[in-house]
Each structure stands twice: as structure tokens, then as C-alpha cells.
CSV table of C-alpha atoms in Angstrom, one decimal:
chain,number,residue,atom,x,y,z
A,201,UNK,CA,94.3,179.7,24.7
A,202,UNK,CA,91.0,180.6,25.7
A,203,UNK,CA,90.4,183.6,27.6
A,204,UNK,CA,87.9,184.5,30.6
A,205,UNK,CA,87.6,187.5,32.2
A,206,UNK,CA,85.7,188.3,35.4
A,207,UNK,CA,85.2,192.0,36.3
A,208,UNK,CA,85.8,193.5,38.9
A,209,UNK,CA,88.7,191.6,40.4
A,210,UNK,CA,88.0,193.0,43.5
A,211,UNK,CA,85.1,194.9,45.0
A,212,UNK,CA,84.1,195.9,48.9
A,213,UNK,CA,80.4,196.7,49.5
A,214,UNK,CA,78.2,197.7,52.8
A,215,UNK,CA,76.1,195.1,54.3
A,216,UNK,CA,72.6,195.2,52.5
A,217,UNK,CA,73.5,196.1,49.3
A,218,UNK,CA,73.8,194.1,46.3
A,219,UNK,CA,76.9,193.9,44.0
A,220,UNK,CA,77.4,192.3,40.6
A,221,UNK,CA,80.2,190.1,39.2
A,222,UNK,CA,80.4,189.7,35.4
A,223,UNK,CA,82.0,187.1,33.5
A,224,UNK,CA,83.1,187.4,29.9
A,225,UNK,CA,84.3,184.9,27.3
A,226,UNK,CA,86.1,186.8,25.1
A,227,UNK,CA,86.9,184.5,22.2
A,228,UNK,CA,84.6,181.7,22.3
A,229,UNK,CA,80.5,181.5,22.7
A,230,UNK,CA,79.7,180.0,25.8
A,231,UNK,CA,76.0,178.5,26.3
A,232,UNK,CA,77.3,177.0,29.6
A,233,UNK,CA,78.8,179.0,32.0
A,234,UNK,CA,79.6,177.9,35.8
A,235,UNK,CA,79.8,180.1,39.2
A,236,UNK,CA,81.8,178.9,42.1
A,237,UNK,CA,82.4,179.9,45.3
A,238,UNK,CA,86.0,179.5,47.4
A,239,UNK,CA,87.2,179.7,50.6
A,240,UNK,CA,90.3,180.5,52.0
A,241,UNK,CA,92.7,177.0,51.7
A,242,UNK,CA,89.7,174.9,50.4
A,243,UNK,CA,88.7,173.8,46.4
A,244,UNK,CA,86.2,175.1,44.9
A,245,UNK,CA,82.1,174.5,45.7
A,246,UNK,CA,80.4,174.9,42.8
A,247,UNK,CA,77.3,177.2,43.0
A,248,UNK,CA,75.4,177.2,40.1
A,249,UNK,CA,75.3,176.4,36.1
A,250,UNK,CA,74.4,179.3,34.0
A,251,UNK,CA,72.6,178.3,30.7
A,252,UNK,CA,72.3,181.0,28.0
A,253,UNK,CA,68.5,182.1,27.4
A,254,UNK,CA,67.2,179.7,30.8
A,255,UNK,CA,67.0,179.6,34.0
A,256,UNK,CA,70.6,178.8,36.0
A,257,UNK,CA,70.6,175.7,38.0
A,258,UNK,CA,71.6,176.1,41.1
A,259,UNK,CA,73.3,173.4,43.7
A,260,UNK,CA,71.7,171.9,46.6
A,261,UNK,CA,71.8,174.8,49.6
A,262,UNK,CA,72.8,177.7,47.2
A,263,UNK,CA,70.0,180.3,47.6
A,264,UNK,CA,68.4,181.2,44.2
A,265,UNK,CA,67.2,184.4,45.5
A,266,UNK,CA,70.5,185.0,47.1
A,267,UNK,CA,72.9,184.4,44.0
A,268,UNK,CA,70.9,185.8,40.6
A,269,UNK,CA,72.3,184.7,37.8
A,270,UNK,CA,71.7,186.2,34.0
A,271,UNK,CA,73.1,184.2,31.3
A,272,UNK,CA,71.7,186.8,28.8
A,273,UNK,CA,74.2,186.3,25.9
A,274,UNK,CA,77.0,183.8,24.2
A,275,UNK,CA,79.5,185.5,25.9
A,276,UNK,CA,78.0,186.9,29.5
A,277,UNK,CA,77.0,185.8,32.5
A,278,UNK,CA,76.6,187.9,35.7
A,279,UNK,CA,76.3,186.4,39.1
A,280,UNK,CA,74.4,189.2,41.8
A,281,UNK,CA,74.9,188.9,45.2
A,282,UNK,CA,71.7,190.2,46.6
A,283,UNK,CA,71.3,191.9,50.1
A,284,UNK,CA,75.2,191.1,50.5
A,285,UNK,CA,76.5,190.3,54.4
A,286,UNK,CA,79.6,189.6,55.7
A,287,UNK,CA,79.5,185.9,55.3
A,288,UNK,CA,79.2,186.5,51.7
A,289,UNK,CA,82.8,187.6,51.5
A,290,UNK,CA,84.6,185.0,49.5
A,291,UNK,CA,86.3,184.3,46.7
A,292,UNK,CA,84.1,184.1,43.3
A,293,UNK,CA,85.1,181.9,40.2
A,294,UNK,CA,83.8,181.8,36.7
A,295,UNK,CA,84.3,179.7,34.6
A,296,UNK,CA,82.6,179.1,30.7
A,297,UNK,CA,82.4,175.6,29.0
A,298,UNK,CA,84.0,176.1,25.1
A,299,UNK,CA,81.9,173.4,22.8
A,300,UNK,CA,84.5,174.1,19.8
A,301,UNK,CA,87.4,172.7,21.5
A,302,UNK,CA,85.7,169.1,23.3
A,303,UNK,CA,83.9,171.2,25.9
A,304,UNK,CA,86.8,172.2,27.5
A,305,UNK,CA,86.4,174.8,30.6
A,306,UNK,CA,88.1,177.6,31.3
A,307,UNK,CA,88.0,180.1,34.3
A,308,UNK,CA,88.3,183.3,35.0
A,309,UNK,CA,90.5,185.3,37.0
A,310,UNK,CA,88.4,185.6,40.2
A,311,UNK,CA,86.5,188.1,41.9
A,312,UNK,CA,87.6,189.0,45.7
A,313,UNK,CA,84.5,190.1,47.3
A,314,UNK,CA,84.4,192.0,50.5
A,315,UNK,CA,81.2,193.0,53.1
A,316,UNK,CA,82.0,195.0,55.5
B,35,UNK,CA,77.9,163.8,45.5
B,36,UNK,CA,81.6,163.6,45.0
B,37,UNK,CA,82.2,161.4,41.8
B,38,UNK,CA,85.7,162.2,41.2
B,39,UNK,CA,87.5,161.5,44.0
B,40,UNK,CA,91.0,162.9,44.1
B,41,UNK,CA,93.9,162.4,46.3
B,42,UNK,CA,95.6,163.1,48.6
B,43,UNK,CA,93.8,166.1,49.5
B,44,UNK,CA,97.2,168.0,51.0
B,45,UNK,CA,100.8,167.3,50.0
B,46,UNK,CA,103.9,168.4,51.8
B,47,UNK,CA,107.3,167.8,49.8
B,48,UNK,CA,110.7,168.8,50.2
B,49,UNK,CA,112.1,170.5,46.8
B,50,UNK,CA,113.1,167.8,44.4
B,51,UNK,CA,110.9,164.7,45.6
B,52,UNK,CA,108.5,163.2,43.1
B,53,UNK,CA,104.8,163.1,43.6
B,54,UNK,CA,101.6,161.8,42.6
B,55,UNK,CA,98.1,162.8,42.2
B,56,UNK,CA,95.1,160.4,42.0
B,57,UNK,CA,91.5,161.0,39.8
B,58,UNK,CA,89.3,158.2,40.5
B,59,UNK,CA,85.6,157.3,39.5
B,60,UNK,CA,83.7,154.9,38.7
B,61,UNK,CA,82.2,156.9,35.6
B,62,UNK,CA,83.7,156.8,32.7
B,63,UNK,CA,84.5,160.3,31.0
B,64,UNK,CA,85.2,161.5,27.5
B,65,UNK,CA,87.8,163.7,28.5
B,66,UNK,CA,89.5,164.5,31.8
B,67,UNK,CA,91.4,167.7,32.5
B,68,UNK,CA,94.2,169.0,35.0
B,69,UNK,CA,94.1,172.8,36.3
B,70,UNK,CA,96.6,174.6,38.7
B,71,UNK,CA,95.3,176.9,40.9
B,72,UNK,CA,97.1,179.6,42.5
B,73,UNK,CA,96.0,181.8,45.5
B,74,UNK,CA,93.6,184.3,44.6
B,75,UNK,CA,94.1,183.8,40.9
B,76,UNK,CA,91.5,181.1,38.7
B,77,UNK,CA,92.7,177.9,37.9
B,78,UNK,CA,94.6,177.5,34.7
B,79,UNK,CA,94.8,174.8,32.4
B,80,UNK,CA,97.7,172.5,32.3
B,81,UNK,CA,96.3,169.8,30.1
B,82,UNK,CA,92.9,167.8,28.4
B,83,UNK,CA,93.6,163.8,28.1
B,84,UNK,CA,91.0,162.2,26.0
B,85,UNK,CA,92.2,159.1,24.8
B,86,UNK,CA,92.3,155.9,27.0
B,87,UNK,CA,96.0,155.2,28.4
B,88,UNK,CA,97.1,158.4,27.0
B,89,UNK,CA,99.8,160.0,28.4
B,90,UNK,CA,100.7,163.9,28.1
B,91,UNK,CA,104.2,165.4,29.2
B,92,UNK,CA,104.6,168.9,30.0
B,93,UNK,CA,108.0,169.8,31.4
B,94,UNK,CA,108.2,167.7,34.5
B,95,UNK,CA,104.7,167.3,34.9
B,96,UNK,CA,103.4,163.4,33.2
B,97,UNK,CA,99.6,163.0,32.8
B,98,UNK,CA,98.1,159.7,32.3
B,99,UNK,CA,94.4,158.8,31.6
B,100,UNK,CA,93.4,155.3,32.8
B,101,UNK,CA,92.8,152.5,29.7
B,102,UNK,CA,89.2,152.6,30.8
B,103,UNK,CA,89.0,156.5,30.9
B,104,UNK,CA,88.0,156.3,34.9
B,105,UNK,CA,90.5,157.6,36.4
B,106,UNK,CA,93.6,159.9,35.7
B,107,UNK,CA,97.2,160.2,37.2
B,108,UNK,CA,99.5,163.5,37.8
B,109,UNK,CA,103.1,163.0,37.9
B,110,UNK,CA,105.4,165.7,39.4
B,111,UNK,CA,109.1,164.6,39.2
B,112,UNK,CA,111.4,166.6,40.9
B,113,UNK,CA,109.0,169.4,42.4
B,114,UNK,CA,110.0,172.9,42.5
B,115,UNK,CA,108.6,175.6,44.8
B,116,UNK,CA,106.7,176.8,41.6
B,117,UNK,CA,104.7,173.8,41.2
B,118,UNK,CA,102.7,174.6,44.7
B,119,UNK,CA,99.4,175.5,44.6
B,120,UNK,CA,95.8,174.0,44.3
B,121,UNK,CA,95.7,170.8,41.4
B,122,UNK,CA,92.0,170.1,40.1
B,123,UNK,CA,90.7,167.4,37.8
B,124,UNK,CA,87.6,167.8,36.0
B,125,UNK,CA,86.1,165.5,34.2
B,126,UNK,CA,83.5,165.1,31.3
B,127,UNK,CA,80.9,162.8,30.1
B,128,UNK,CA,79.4,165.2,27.7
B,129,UNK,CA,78.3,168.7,27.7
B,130,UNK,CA,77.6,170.5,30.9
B,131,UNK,CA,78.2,166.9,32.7
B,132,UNK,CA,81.7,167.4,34.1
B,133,UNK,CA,82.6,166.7,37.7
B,134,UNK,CA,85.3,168.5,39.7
B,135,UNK,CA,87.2,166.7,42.3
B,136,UNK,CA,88.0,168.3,45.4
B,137,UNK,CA,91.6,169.2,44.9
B,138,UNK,CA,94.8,168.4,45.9
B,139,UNK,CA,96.8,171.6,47.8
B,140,UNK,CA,100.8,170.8,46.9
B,141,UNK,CA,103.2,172.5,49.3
B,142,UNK,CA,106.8,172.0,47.9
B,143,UNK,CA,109.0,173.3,50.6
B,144,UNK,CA,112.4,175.1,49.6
């Protein structure tokens, strides 16, 4: 099947700075690619749509400036957690919409991110 | 806005019990598909139902998409401790239109 790959799994950054999760299709072009956000013991909130060569569209109380997203390529998407803080610490999921096979969605792996 | 509404949000079961899981809208989607997640891994893909009253059998797992392709069914029978984790439906109605619903966390209890 389809593969997507989210790098790094896991990353631990200080308070201020600003970290970067990537998200790769590796098999498949993907001009749709989504960014979610999880908590411990709760579904997924999605965060934003990332649309290849535009601007992402982000959900309702999702900061913009906050959570940059760069759909620069078939293939890549990058979500940047800006001026990171604690409460940022979650769990982030990718996933990339496949139009060859009926628009089928597949996720990555998952990014654990830590502010400490 | 939740569109897809999935239930029951937690399940506790005793190994061996049967189970269901509920997708539910009053949209009508093109295709409708099933994911399992596990903690701290991504969901993966158990199945896509596209056709209306279609039903897809994987091991002991039975999928059924609704006649009017609204809603969608998850059959577990005899549940092993494997089968816990997170179960999410997603469902399309075109490209980039697909709603998640909000999961269904399955405990199956040695």
C-alpha cells in the first residue's frame, strides 16, 4: 500500500524555539495533504489542509502564524511549530490524499513532539 | 461541525464478544473508509467501501456501507486483545471534502 512518512518521529525542543515536522509521500503525488493534532486518549482534531503551490487552510481556532505550513512539492509538506511552548506538546499526524486510487488517505507514522 | 457521527465513542469488551461500530450522516459520500489507530503510531488502513450496500470482510472484521451510501457499519466478531485501539471512519464526497468522525476507542479485555 501507500506509504507516508513523517520525520522525525520524535523531537524535544526548548520553549521559544521553533521545530519542523516533514511529511513525505513516497509513492504517490499528493496535492492535498492534511495536519492533525492528538491528544493523549482522544481522536484526532484536524488542524489544517495543505494544498500544493497555495496557501493551507487552516481550521477554526488553529493559529496560522502559530502552525506554518509549506506544501512546496507533490510529495512534501512541512508543518512548523513557531515559538514552541509547552502546551504545544502533542502528538502530530500527517496524512496525504492519493487521487490515483479514489482519493484515498493515508497517514503517516506520527511525530511525538516535546517542549520542555 | 461534526458530520460523521460515529459511535459509541468508548467500548469495553471481554475477549470473544462481538461488537459494532456506527458511521452516520446525513451526507451522502462517494466512498467511506475504516482506519485503526494504535497508540503513538498513525492510523492505518483497514478498508475503502464505495459501493452502496457493499460489504467487505477482512478476517473477523465485516464492513458494510449503507444502500444510500450515509452511513457505514464495523463488525468485530469475536474480539481479540489485538483488535484494541482507536477505529476512524472517514468519509468522502469528492476531493479534499472528506470528514472524519470522532472515533471509537475499543478496549478488548483478556
Amino acid at each position: 500500500g501507500a506509504v507516508v512518512s513523517q520525520h522525525p518521529s520524535w523531537v524535544i525542543c526548548k520553549s521559544g524555539t521553533s521545530v519542523k515536522i516533514e511529511c513525505r509521500s513516497l509513492d504517490f503525488q499528493a496535492t492535498t495533504m492534511f495536519w492533525y493534532r492528538q491528544f493523549p486518549k482522544q481522536s484526532l482534531m484536524l488542524m489544517a489542509t495543505s494544498n500544493e503551490g497555495s496557501k493551507a487552510t487552516y481550521e477554526q481556532g488553529v493559529e496560522k502564524d502559530k502552525f506554518l505550513i509549506n506544501h512546496a512539492s507533490l510529495t512534501l509538506s512541512t508543518l512548523t511549530v513557531t515559538s514552541a511552548h509547552p502546551e504545544d506538546s502533542s502528538f502530530y499526524i500527517c496524512s496525504a490524499q492519493d487521487r490515483s486510487s479514489g482519493n484515498t488517505i493515508y497517514f503517516g507514522e506520527g511525530s511525538w513532539l516535546t517542549v520542555v | 461541525t461534526q458530520l460523521l457521527e460515529q459511535s459509541p465513542q468508548f467500548l469495553s469488551i471481554q475477549e470473544g464478544e462481538n461488537l459494532t461500530v456506527y458511521c452516520n450522516s446525513s451526507s451522502v459520500f462517494s466512498s467511506l473508509q475504516w482506519y485503526r489507530q494504535e497508540p503513538g503510531e498513525g492510523p492505518v488502513l483497514l478498508v475503502t467501501v464505495v459501493t452502496g450496500g457493499e460489504v467487505k470482510k477482512l478476517k473477523r472484521l465485516t464492513f458494510q456501507f449503507g444502500d444510500a451510501r450515509k452511513d457505514s457499519s464495523l463488525h468485530i466478531t469475536a474480539a481479540q486483545p489485538g483488535d484494541t485501539g482507536l477505529y476512524l471512519c472517514a468519509g468522502h464526497r469528492g476531493y479534499q471534502k472528506v470528514t472524519f468522525g470522532i472515533g471509537t476507542k475499543l478496549q478488548v479485555i483478556p
